[in-house]
Short mmCIF file of C-alpha atoms in Angstrom, two decimals:
data_model
loop_
_atom_site.label_atom_id
_atom_site.label_comp_id
_atom_site.label_asym_id
_atom_site.label_seq_id
_atom_site.Cartn_x
_atom_site.Cartn_y
_atom_site.Cartn_z
CA VAL A 1 0.00 0.00 0.00
CA VAL A 2 1.26 3.49 -0.91
CA ALA A 3 0.10 6.59 0.95
CA VAL A 4 0.15 9.69 -1.26
CA PHE A 5 0.65 13.02 0.51
CA THR A 6 0.14 16.24 -1.42
CA GLY A 7 -0.33 19.85 -0.41
CA LYS A 8 0.83 23.42 -0.76
CA ALA A 9 4.59 23.57 -0.41
CA ASN A 10 4.36 26.16 2.39
CA CYS A 11 1.45 24.52 4.26
CA PRO A 12 2.26 23.73 7.95
CA TYR A 13 -0.46 21.05 8.03
CA TYR A 14 1.19 19.33 5.07
CA ALA A 15 4.54 19.53 6.92
CA LYS A 16 2.98 17.95 10.02
CA ALA A 17 1.46 15.08 8.04
CA GLU A 18 4.67 14.62 6.03
CA LEU A 19 6.85 14.25 9.13
CA LEU A 20 4.53 11.70 10.69
CA ALA A 21 4.44 9.79 7.40
CA ASP A 22 8.25 9.76 7.25
CA TYR A 23 8.34 8.29 10.76
CA LEU A 24 5.83 5.56 9.83
CA GLN A 25 7.74 4.67 6.66
CA ALA A 26 11.01 4.38 8.60
CA ASN A 27 9.52 2.12 11.26
CA LEU A 28 6.87 0.05 9.43
CA PRO A 29 8.02 -2.42 6.74
CA ASP A 30 4.82 -2.23 4.64
CA PHE A 31 4.15 1.50 4.87
CA ARG A 32 5.36 3.51 1.87
CA VAL A 33 5.00 7.21 1.15
CA HIS A 34 4.83 9.20 -2.08
CA LYS A 35 4.96 13.00 -1.71
CA ILE A 36 3.76 15.67 -4.13
CA THR A 37 4.10 19.37 -3.35
CA GLN A 38 2.48 22.14 -5.35
CA HIS A 39 3.36 25.82 -5.49
CA PRO A 40 0.80 27.87 -3.51
CA ASP A 41 -0.23 29.71 -6.69
CA LYS A 42 -1.07 26.42 -8.43
CA TRP A 43 -2.59 24.53 -5.52
CA GLU A 44 -6.28 25.43 -5.90
CA GLN A 45 -6.45 24.42 -9.56
CA TRP A 46 -4.45 21.23 -8.96
CA LEU A 47 -6.70 20.23 -6.06
CA HIS A 48 -9.82 20.88 -8.12
CA ASP A 49 -8.50 18.75 -11.00
CA ILE A 50 -7.42 15.78 -8.84
CA CYS A 51 -10.75 15.74 -6.96
CA GLU A 52 -12.77 15.99 -10.15
CA MET A 53 -10.79 13.14 -11.72
CA ASN A 54 -11.35 10.85 -8.74
CA GLY A 55 -14.84 12.01 -7.68
CA TRP A 56 -13.63 13.32 -4.29
CA GLU A 57 -14.79 16.22 -2.16
CA HIS A 58 -11.89 18.00 -0.49
CA ARG A 59 -11.02 21.71 -0.20
CA GLN A 60 -7.93 22.11 2.00
CA SER A 61 -4.23 21.31 2.10
CA PRO A 62 -3.08 18.62 2.46
CA ILE A 63 -5.02 15.89 0.69
CA ILE A 64 -4.01 12.29 1.47
CA TRP A 65 -5.07 9.06 -0.16
CA ARG A 66 -4.04 5.42 -0.40
CA GLU A 67 -3.21 3.67 -3.66
CA LEU A 68 -3.57 -0.08 -4.02
CA LEU A 69 -0.84 -0.14 -6.70
CA ASP A 70 2.39 1.87 -6.82
CA HIS A 71 1.65 5.39 -8.14
CA GLY A 72 -1.42 5.05 -10.27
CA GLY A 73 -3.71 2.40 -8.83
CA LYS A 74 -7.23 3.08 -7.63
CA GLY A 75 -7.14 5.78 -4.93
CA LEU A 76 -8.92 5.60 -1.56
CA LEU A 77 -9.30 9.07 -0.03
CA LEU A 78 -8.11 9.36 3.59
CA GLY A 79 -8.75 13.12 3.89
CA GLY A 80 -6.72 15.92 5.44
CA VAL A 81 -4.17 16.18 8.25
CA ASN A 82 -6.63 15.43 11.08
CA ASP A 83 -7.95 12.37 9.25
CA PHE A 84 -4.39 11.09 8.82
CA LEU A 85 -3.49 11.72 12.48
CA GLU A 86 -6.57 9.79 13.53
CA TYR A 87 -5.66 6.99 11.07
CA ALA A 88 -2.12 6.73 12.47
CA GLN A 89 -3.38 6.76 16.07
CA ARG A 90 -6.04 4.13 15.45
CA TYR A 91 -3.99 1.64 13.38
CA TYR A 92 -0.46 2.19 14.71
CA GLY A 93 -0.87 3.96 18.05
CA ILE A 94 1.40 6.81 16.87
CA THR A 95 0.72 10.53 16.79
CA SER A 96 2.66 13.71 15.99
CA MET A 97 4.42 15.53 18.85
CA MET A 98 5.91 18.36 16.73
CA LEU A 99 5.63 21.92 18.05
CA ASN A 100 3.95 24.60 15.93
CA GLU A 101 7.14 26.65 15.51
CA GLU A 102 9.08 23.64 14.22
CA ILE A 103 6.30 22.84 11.76
CA LEU A 104 6.25 26.42 10.45
CA ASN A 105 10.02 26.31 9.87
CA ILE A 106 9.70 23.02 8.00
CA ALA A 107 6.87 24.44 5.87
CA GLU A 108 9.10 27.37 4.86
CA GLU A 109 11.93 24.96 4.03
CA ASN A 110 9.50 22.88 1.94
CA LEU A 111 8.53 25.96 -0.09
CA GLN A 112 12.15 26.91 -0.78
CA ALA A 113 13.01 23.32 -1.74
CA HIS A 114 9.99 23.18 -4.06
CA ILE A 115 11.03 26.43 -5.77
CA GLU A 116 14.56 25.11 -6.26
CA ILE A 117 13.28 21.84 -7.72
CA GLU A 118 10.95 23.71 -10.10
CA LYS A 119 13.86 25.89 -11.21
CA GLU A 120 16.05 22.84 -11.89
CA GLU A 121 13.24 21.17 -13.83
CA GLU A 122 12.75 24.28 -15.95
CA GLU A 123 16.47 24.38 -16.72
CA ILE A 124 16.42 20.71 -17.72
CA LYS A 125 13.35 21.31 -19.91
CA SER A 126 15.06 24.26 -21.58
CA LEU A 127 17.97 21.99 -22.48
CA MET A 128 15.56 19.38 -23.84
CA LYS A 129 13.55 21.77 -26.04
CA PRO A 130 13.30 20.35 -29.55
CA LEU A 131 15.10 22.02 -32.43
CA GLN A 132 12.62 24.11 -34.41
CA ILE A 133 13.10 23.41 -38.13
CA TRP A 134 11.18 25.37 -40.79
CA ILE A 135 11.06 24.23 -44.42
CA THR A 136 9.78 26.59 -47.13
CA SER A 137 8.05 25.37 -50.30
CA ALA A 138 7.42 22.25 -48.26
CA SER A 139 5.11 20.67 -50.83
CA SER A 140 8.17 19.99 -53.00
CA PRO A 141 9.45 16.41 -53.44
CA ILE A 142 12.74 17.39 -51.77
CA CYS A 143 10.92 18.09 -48.51
CA TYR A 144 9.09 14.78 -48.72
CA GLN A 145 12.41 12.91 -48.92
CA LEU A 146 14.12 15.19 -46.39
CA ILE A 147 11.80 14.64 -43.41
CA PRO A 148 12.82 11.00 -42.69
CA LEU A 149 16.49 11.98 -42.94
CA LEU A 150 16.03 14.76 -40.37
CA ALA A 151 13.88 12.68 -38.03
CA ASN A 152 15.92 9.47 -37.82
CA GLY A 153 18.54 10.92 -35.47
CA GLU A 154 21.55 10.78 -37.79
CA VAL A 155 21.61 14.51 -38.57
CA PHE A 156 21.28 16.16 -35.15
CA GLY A 157 22.09 13.22 -32.88
CA LEU A 158 20.22 10.36 -31.25
CA THR A 159 19.24 12.43 -28.20
CA THR A 160 18.01 15.60 -29.96
CA GLU A 161 14.28 15.98 -30.53
CA ILE A 162 13.07 18.09 -33.45
CA SER A 163 9.89 19.90 -34.40
CA ILE A 164 9.33 20.36 -38.13
CA HIS A 165 7.22 23.20 -39.55
CA LEU A 166 6.12 22.93 -43.18
CA LEU A 167 5.48 26.28 -44.91
CA ASP A 168 3.83 26.74 -48.28
CA ALA A 169 1.02 28.55 -50.07
CA ASP A 170 -2.58 27.82 -49.13
CA ARG A 171 -3.22 25.97 -52.40
CA PHE A 172 -0.78 23.27 -51.23
CA LYS A 173 -2.45 22.78 -47.85
CA ASP A 174 -3.77 19.30 -48.69
CA ILE A 175 -0.29 18.14 -49.69
CA LEU A 176 1.18 19.51 -46.46
CA CYS A 177 -1.52 17.80 -44.39
CA GLY A 178 -0.74 14.53 -46.16
CA ILE A 179 2.98 14.86 -45.38
CA VAL A 180 2.18 15.63 -41.72
CA MET A 181 -0.06 12.58 -41.47
CA GLU A 182 2.53 10.25 -43.01
CA ALA A 183 5.32 11.58 -40.78
CA GLU A 184 3.15 11.12 -37.68
CA ASP A 185 2.29 7.57 -38.76
CA MET A 186 5.99 6.72 -39.02
CA ALA A 187 6.28 7.48 -35.26
CA PHE A 188 9.89 8.66 -35.25
CA PRO A 189 11.00 8.70 -31.58
CA LEU A 190 12.85 12.01 -32.04
CA LEU A 191 10.10 13.79 -34.00
CA HIS A 192 8.49 15.84 -31.22
CA SER A 193 5.94 17.41 -33.59
CA ILE A 194 5.28 18.24 -37.23
CA SER A 195 2.86 20.89 -38.44
CA GLU A 196 1.73 22.65 -41.61
CA HIS A 197 1.59 26.43 -42.05
CA THR A 198 0.05 28.49 -44.84
CA GLU A 199 -0.09 31.89 -43.10
CA ILE A 200 3.11 33.76 -43.97
CA ASP A 201 2.90 36.02 -40.91
CA GLU A 202 3.46 33.05 -38.59
CA ALA A 203 6.51 31.83 -40.51
CA PHE A 204 9.81 31.03 -38.76
CA ILE A 205 8.56 31.49 -35.18
CA GLN A 206 11.39 30.45 -32.81
CA ALA A 207 13.23 28.85 -35.74
CA ASP A 208 16.63 27.26 -35.08
CA ILE A 209 17.03 26.12 -38.68
CA ILE A 210 15.36 27.36 -41.89
CA ILE A 211 15.67 25.32 -45.09
CA VAL A 212 14.76 27.44 -48.12
CA LEU A 213 13.65 25.23 -51.00
CA ASP A 214 11.84 27.82 -53.13
CA ASP A 215 12.55 27.39 -56.83
CA VAL A 216 11.80 29.73 -59.70
CA LEU A 217 11.21 27.43 -62.66
CA LEU A 218 13.19 28.75 -65.61
CA ASN A 219 11.80 29.11 -69.12
CA ARG A 220 13.89 31.72 -70.92
CA GLU A 221 11.50 31.69 -73.89
CA VAL A 222 8.74 33.03 -71.65
CA GLN A 223 10.61 35.38 -69.29
CA SER A 224 13.96 37.14 -69.20
CA LEU A 225 16.65 36.30 -66.66
CA GLU A 226 16.06 39.68 -65.03
CA SER A 227 12.41 38.86 -64.37
CA TYR A 228 13.37 35.57 -62.72
CA ILE A 229 15.91 37.35 -60.54
CA ARG A 230 13.15 39.77 -59.56
CA GLU A 231 10.99 36.82 -58.46
CA VAL A 232 13.79 35.46 -56.27
CA SER A 233 14.35 38.92 -54.83
CA GLU A 234 10.67 39.30 -53.97
CA ILE A 235 10.56 35.93 -52.20
CA CYS A 236 13.60 36.80 -50.10
CA GLN A 237 12.23 40.27 -49.42
CA VAL A 238 9.29 38.55 -47.68
CA TYR A 239 11.34 35.93 -45.85
CA ALA A 240 14.23 38.00 -44.49
CA PRO A 241 12.23 40.44 -42.31
CA LEU A 242 10.19 37.54 -40.94
CA ILE A 243 13.39 35.68 -40.07
CA GLU A 244 14.67 38.76 -38.26
CA LYS A 245 11.38 39.22 -36.44
CA ASN A 246 10.37 35.65 -35.57
CA ALA A 247 13.41 33.35 -35.63
CA LYS A 248 16.01 32.92 -32.92
CA SER A 249 19.00 35.25 -33.12
CA GLY A 250 21.36 32.40 -34.00
CA VAL A 251 19.10 30.86 -36.65
CA ARG A 252 20.88 28.92 -39.40
CA VAL A 253 19.57 29.32 -42.95
CA VAL A 254 20.24 26.70 -45.61
CA SER A 255 19.52 27.56 -49.25
CA SER A 256 18.84 24.59 -51.50
CA GLY A 257 16.82 23.66 -54.57
CA LYS A 258 17.34 23.60 -58.32
CA THR A 259 17.57 27.30 -59.20
CA PHE A 260 19.31 30.43 -57.87
CA VAL A 261 20.65 28.75 -54.73
CA ASN A 262 23.50 31.26 -54.36
CA LEU A 263 21.24 34.24 -55.07
CA LYS A 264 18.65 33.16 -52.50
CA ALA A 265 21.31 32.99 -49.80
CA MET A 266 22.73 36.38 -50.77
CA MET A 267 19.33 38.12 -50.95
CA ILE A 268 18.31 36.79 -47.51
CA MET A 269 21.48 38.37 -46.11
CA THR A 270 20.82 41.53 -48.14
CA TYR A 271 17.27 42.04 -46.91
CA GLY A 272 17.96 40.69 -43.40
CA GLN A 273 21.01 42.62 -42.32
CA SER A 274 20.76 41.47 -38.69
CA ILE A 275 21.00 37.83 -39.81
CA LYS A 276 24.55 36.61 -39.19
CA PRO A 277 26.23 36.09 -42.60
CA GLU A 278 28.13 33.05 -41.28
CA ASN A 279 24.75 31.44 -40.52
CA VAL A 280 23.56 31.51 -44.15
CA ILE A 281 24.92 28.90 -46.57
CA ALA A 282 24.02 27.40 -49.94
CA VAL A 283 24.24 23.64 -50.48
CA ALA A 284 26.58 22.32 -53.18
CA THR A 285 26.78 18.72 -51.96
CA SER A 286 24.57 17.35 -54.77
CA TRP A 287 27.30 18.23 -57.28
CA GLU A 288 29.97 16.71 -55.04
CA SER A 289 28.06 13.45 -54.64
CA ALA A 290 27.17 13.14 -58.31
CA ALA A 291 30.77 13.90 -59.36
CA LYS A 292 32.12 11.24 -57.00
CA ALA A 293 29.64 8.71 -58.38
CA VAL A 294 30.74 9.37 -61.99
CA LEU A 295 34.41 9.18 -61.00
CA ALA A 296 33.90 5.98 -59.02
CA ARG A 297 32.31 4.36 -62.06
CA LYS A 298 35.21 5.46 -64.26
CA LEU A 299 37.78 4.14 -61.75
CA ASN A 300 35.81 1.01 -60.86
CA MET A 301 36.00 1.72 -57.13
CA ASN A 302 33.78 2.47 -54.14
CA VAL A 303 32.52 6.05 -54.12
CA THR A 304 33.30 6.46 -50.39
CA GLY A 305 37.01 6.35 -51.20
CA ILE A 306 36.90 9.58 -53.25
CA LYS A 307 37.59 12.70 -51.18
CA ASP A 308 38.08 16.46 -51.65
CA VAL A 309 36.24 17.07 -54.89
CA ILE A 310 35.61 20.85 -54.89
CA VAL A 311 32.65 22.68 -56.39
CA TRP A 312 33.45 26.33 -57.19
CA GLY A 313 31.08 29.13 -58.15
CA ASN A 314 27.37 29.30 -58.85
CA ILE A 315 25.90 26.04 -57.55
CA THR A 316 22.80 26.06 -59.76
CA GLY A 317 24.45 28.09 -62.54
CA SER A 318 27.97 28.05 -63.96
CA ASN A 319 30.25 26.10 -61.67
CA TYR A 320 33.55 24.30 -61.88
CA ILE A 321 34.26 20.81 -60.53
CA ASP A 322 37.89 20.94 -59.42
CA LEU A 323 39.70 17.60 -59.22
CA SER A 324 43.19 19.00 -58.63
CA HIS A 325 42.97 18.36 -54.86
CA ALA A 326 40.87 15.17 -55.01
CA LYS A 327 42.26 12.01 -53.41
CA LEU A 328 41.54 8.30 -53.63
CA HIS A 329 41.53 6.13 -50.52
CA GLY A 330 41.60 2.33 -50.86
CA TYR A 331 42.16 2.40 -54.63
CA ASP A 332 43.17 -0.99 -56.01
CA CYS A 333 46.47 -0.47 -57.77
CA ALA A 334 50.12 -1.52 -57.56
CA ILE A 335 50.98 1.03 -54.85
CA TRP A 336 49.59 0.41 -51.36
CA GLY A 337 50.09 2.16 -48.03
CA PRO A 338 48.66 2.45 -44.50
CA ALA A 339 44.96 3.04 -43.82
CA ASN A 340 45.17 6.80 -44.31
CA PHE A 341 47.27 6.56 -47.49
CA SER A 342 45.76 8.21 -50.58
CA HIS A 343 46.49 8.66 -54.27
CA PRO A 344 46.01 11.98 -56.10
CA LEU A 345 42.96 11.33 -58.26
CA LEU A 346 44.37 12.95 -61.41
CA ASN A 347 47.38 10.60 -61.26
CA MET A 348 45.04 7.62 -61.53
CA ILE A 349 42.91 8.90 -64.43
CA TYR A 350 45.18 8.74 -67.43
CA ASP A 351 42.42 9.67 -69.86
CA SER A 352 42.60 13.46 -69.52
CA GLU A 353 40.46 13.81 -72.65
CA TRP A 354 37.60 12.11 -70.80
CA ILE A 355 37.79 14.65 -67.97
CA HIS A 356 37.43 17.63 -70.28
CA SER A 357 35.16 16.21 -72.97
CA GLU A 358 32.76 14.11 -70.90
CA PHE A 359 33.16 14.90 -67.21
CA LEU A 360 33.49 18.69 -67.17
CA SER A 361 31.63 19.70 -70.34
CA THR A 362 28.31 21.49 -69.93
CA GLN A 363 26.53 18.63 -71.67
CA SER A 364 28.20 15.96 -69.56
CA SER A 365 26.43 13.09 -67.86
CA LEU A 366 27.31 14.78 -64.55
CA SER A 367 25.40 17.94 -65.41
CA SER A 368 22.50 15.85 -66.65
CA ARG A 369 22.44 13.73 -63.48
CA VAL A 370 22.26 16.73 -61.17
CA SER A 371 19.73 18.71 -63.19
CA HIS A 372 17.37 15.72 -63.39
CA CYS A 373 17.52 14.85 -59.69
CA VAL A 374 13.99 15.19 -58.35
CA ALA A 375 14.36 14.73 -54.61
CA ILE A 376 16.57 12.00 -53.13
CA LEU A 377 19.98 13.51 -53.98
CA PRO A 378 19.18 17.14 -52.98
CA ALA A 379 17.46 15.97 -49.78
CA HIS A 380 20.51 13.89 -48.87
CA ALA A 381 22.72 16.90 -49.64
CA VAL A 382 20.81 19.15 -47.21
CA ALA A 383 20.86 16.48 -44.48
CA THR A 384 24.61 15.90 -44.97
CA VAL A 385 25.48 19.60 -44.71
CA LEU A 386 23.34 20.01 -41.57
CA ARG A 387 25.01 16.97 -39.98
CA TYR A 388 28.43 18.45 -40.70
CA TRP A 389 27.33 21.86 -39.38
CA TYR A 390 26.21 20.38 -36.06
CA HIS A 391 28.76 17.61 -35.61
CA GLY A 392 31.71 18.53 -37.82
CA SER A 393 32.80 17.30 -41.23
CA PRO A 394 35.06 14.23 -41.46
CA PRO A 395 38.55 15.11 -40.18
CA GLY A 396 40.78 16.50 -42.89
CA GLU A 397 38.09 16.39 -45.60
CA ILE A 398 36.90 19.31 -47.70
CA VAL A 399 33.22 20.16 -48.21
CA SER A 400 31.92 22.59 -50.83
CA VAL A 401 29.43 25.20 -49.58
CA GLY A 402 28.18 28.50 -50.93
CA VAL A 403 29.19 31.24 -48.47
CA LEU A 404 29.56 35.01 -48.48
CA THR A 405 32.97 35.91 -49.86
CA LYS A 406 35.55 38.04 -48.03
CA GLY A 407 38.20 38.16 -50.75
CA GLN A 408 39.42 34.56 -50.43
CA PHE A 409 41.16 33.15 -53.52
CA CYS A 410 41.03 36.69 -55.08
CA ILE A 411 37.26 36.30 -55.47
CA PRO A 412 35.42 39.66 -55.16
CA GLU A 413 33.84 40.34 -51.78
CA GLY A 414 30.10 40.32 -51.16
CA ILE A 415 28.83 37.47 -53.32
CA VAL A 416 27.78 33.96 -52.31
CA PHE A 417 30.31 31.67 -53.96
CA SER A 418 30.76 27.91 -53.56
CA MET A 419 34.19 27.13 -52.17
CA PRO A 420 35.94 24.54 -49.96
CA VAL A 421 35.22 24.67 -46.22
CA ARG A 422 35.61 22.54 -43.13
CA PHE A 423 32.99 22.29 -40.40
CA GLN A 424 34.10 22.13 -36.78
CA ASN A 425 32.49 22.94 -33.40
CA GLY A 426 29.29 24.24 -34.96
CA ASN A 427 31.10 26.62 -37.33
CA TRP A 428 32.73 26.50 -40.73
CA ASP A 429 36.01 27.91 -42.06
CA VAL A 430 37.09 28.40 -45.65
CA VAL A 431 40.11 26.24 -46.50
CA THR A 432 42.26 29.15 -47.66
CA GLU A 433 45.56 27.23 -47.52
CA LEU A 434 44.79 25.40 -50.78
CA GLU A 435 47.11 26.21 -53.65
CA ILE A 436 45.18 27.34 -56.73
CA ASN A 437 46.88 27.04 -60.11
CA GLU A 438 46.70 29.75 -62.76
CA MET A 439 44.08 27.99 -64.86
CA THR A 440 41.76 27.47 -61.89
CA GLN A 441 42.24 31.10 -60.82
CA GLU A 442 41.17 32.24 -64.27
CA VAL A 443 38.07 30.03 -64.12
CA LEU A 444 37.18 31.39 -60.68
CA GLY A 445 37.41 34.93 -62.05
CA CYS A 446 34.90 34.12 -64.80
CA LEU A 447 32.53 32.40 -62.36
CA ALA A 448 32.76 35.33 -59.94
CA HIS A 449 31.98 37.77 -62.77
CA GLU A 450 28.75 35.91 -63.50
CA LEU A 451 27.66 36.08 -59.85
CA VAL A 452 28.61 39.76 -59.59
CA GLN A 453 26.43 40.50 -62.62
CA GLU A 454 23.59 38.49 -61.08
CA LYS A 455 23.95 40.54 -57.89
CA LEU A 456 23.96 43.82 -59.82
CA VAL A 457 20.75 42.83 -61.59
CA ALA A 458 19.16 41.97 -58.23
CA LEU A 459 20.25 45.29 -56.70
CA LYS A 460 18.95 47.11 -59.78
CA GLU A 461 15.57 45.47 -59.27
CA ILE A 462 15.64 46.52 -55.62
CA LYS A 463 16.50 50.09 -56.56
CA GLU A 464 13.68 50.30 -59.08
CA LEU A 465 11.13 48.93 -56.62
CA HIS A 466 12.49 50.31 -53.33
CA PRO A 467 14.99 53.16 -53.86
CA TYR A 468 15.32 53.95 -50.14
CA GLU A 469 15.98 50.29 -49.22
CA ALA A 470 18.55 50.01 -52.00
CA ASP A 471 20.44 53.01 -50.66
CA LYS A 472 20.59 51.43 -47.19
CA ILE A 473 21.76 48.08 -48.57
CA THR A 474 24.45 49.45 -50.90
CA SER A 475 25.74 51.80 -48.20
#
């Protein structure tokens, strides 16, 4: 039998009953006590709820009952402090001899202890709050494939709960509801909640991570490049102020998708000047993965052994896949070494014509593979970059990410340019110690020129639509 004692934390009558109960538990082998204190401000409501649930009539502190099973069995109401004193006297011949002053001191100690426990519990809860992840254009196939990758524990860790918020236009509400229902049915242990949102004003509330998937579908026969850039600019002009207003100050923004990935990242920083530039990146991992797959097929080896393939430039525009630093681990050839031994990739591909005519050409199978990826590859790319951001990239390896330039590799400042980085301790650093040959430097200059022109077009659109805002941004 368990006796449950509950009352206001500062109640002297609760203290009196509690002390007698402690004595009985210490001296009787079958008498067990379970104590519950409530803050004085919460007591009345708690008492009302517990009495209503059990069909009891009781209005004072404490309230004491017996449970036939440990914490949760059917309860038998004993009553208040006088009822318990009478119960102890009748069945055990024991009563309380505590003086009033001692009881009042104990009641005050109980209140302070209760406040301390509540404070500790709140601190623990704050540490256990789920990561708030917002995904824009969430009706897209990428989002559909991304949710299981985020929720299975491999990205943020096996002890980190997440809440996913799906944002899209009202016309996609049915699709969002379907995704929510499927995700809930999969019952991921770490998926604290998933919800759909179609009201833009409520976007990004308390966001820790924002994944921007919005794509402007290109058809140059219908619209000019300038008009598409204007569309991207208008989307980011809506998002950036909402991120500043609603998201957490350290929010991390990941730009992905099939079009204008670099531009989206840059325009979010442009319109949201309080957003930390180091917390906005564009994902280039799809190109890395696809390039490694093509190379692995050419070399007849496992793709996991290919490291340090670099993607430079405009991720969803003109980019350059640089193999000059790429390495092969575990390649089957005449030269072997220890576990960490590697071969320079270009030394193992003797067919240089293949690299330039098939691998790097604009009409190559690589370009075709990436452009035709519907969901699985880009979703995996986003998940991989987030995992690296939170837990670090593999030691010594290079990852390509679009970041705001600061003059590295003689690239002009102020554009989002894909370049090699390493993730460590929740941050990233550009790998500036790489040696860049003259040919690569020339290519980077051409790629940077394209992105500078794209930026100038975007700023021109801003100036035409919002002259005052443009002056603030360019200043």
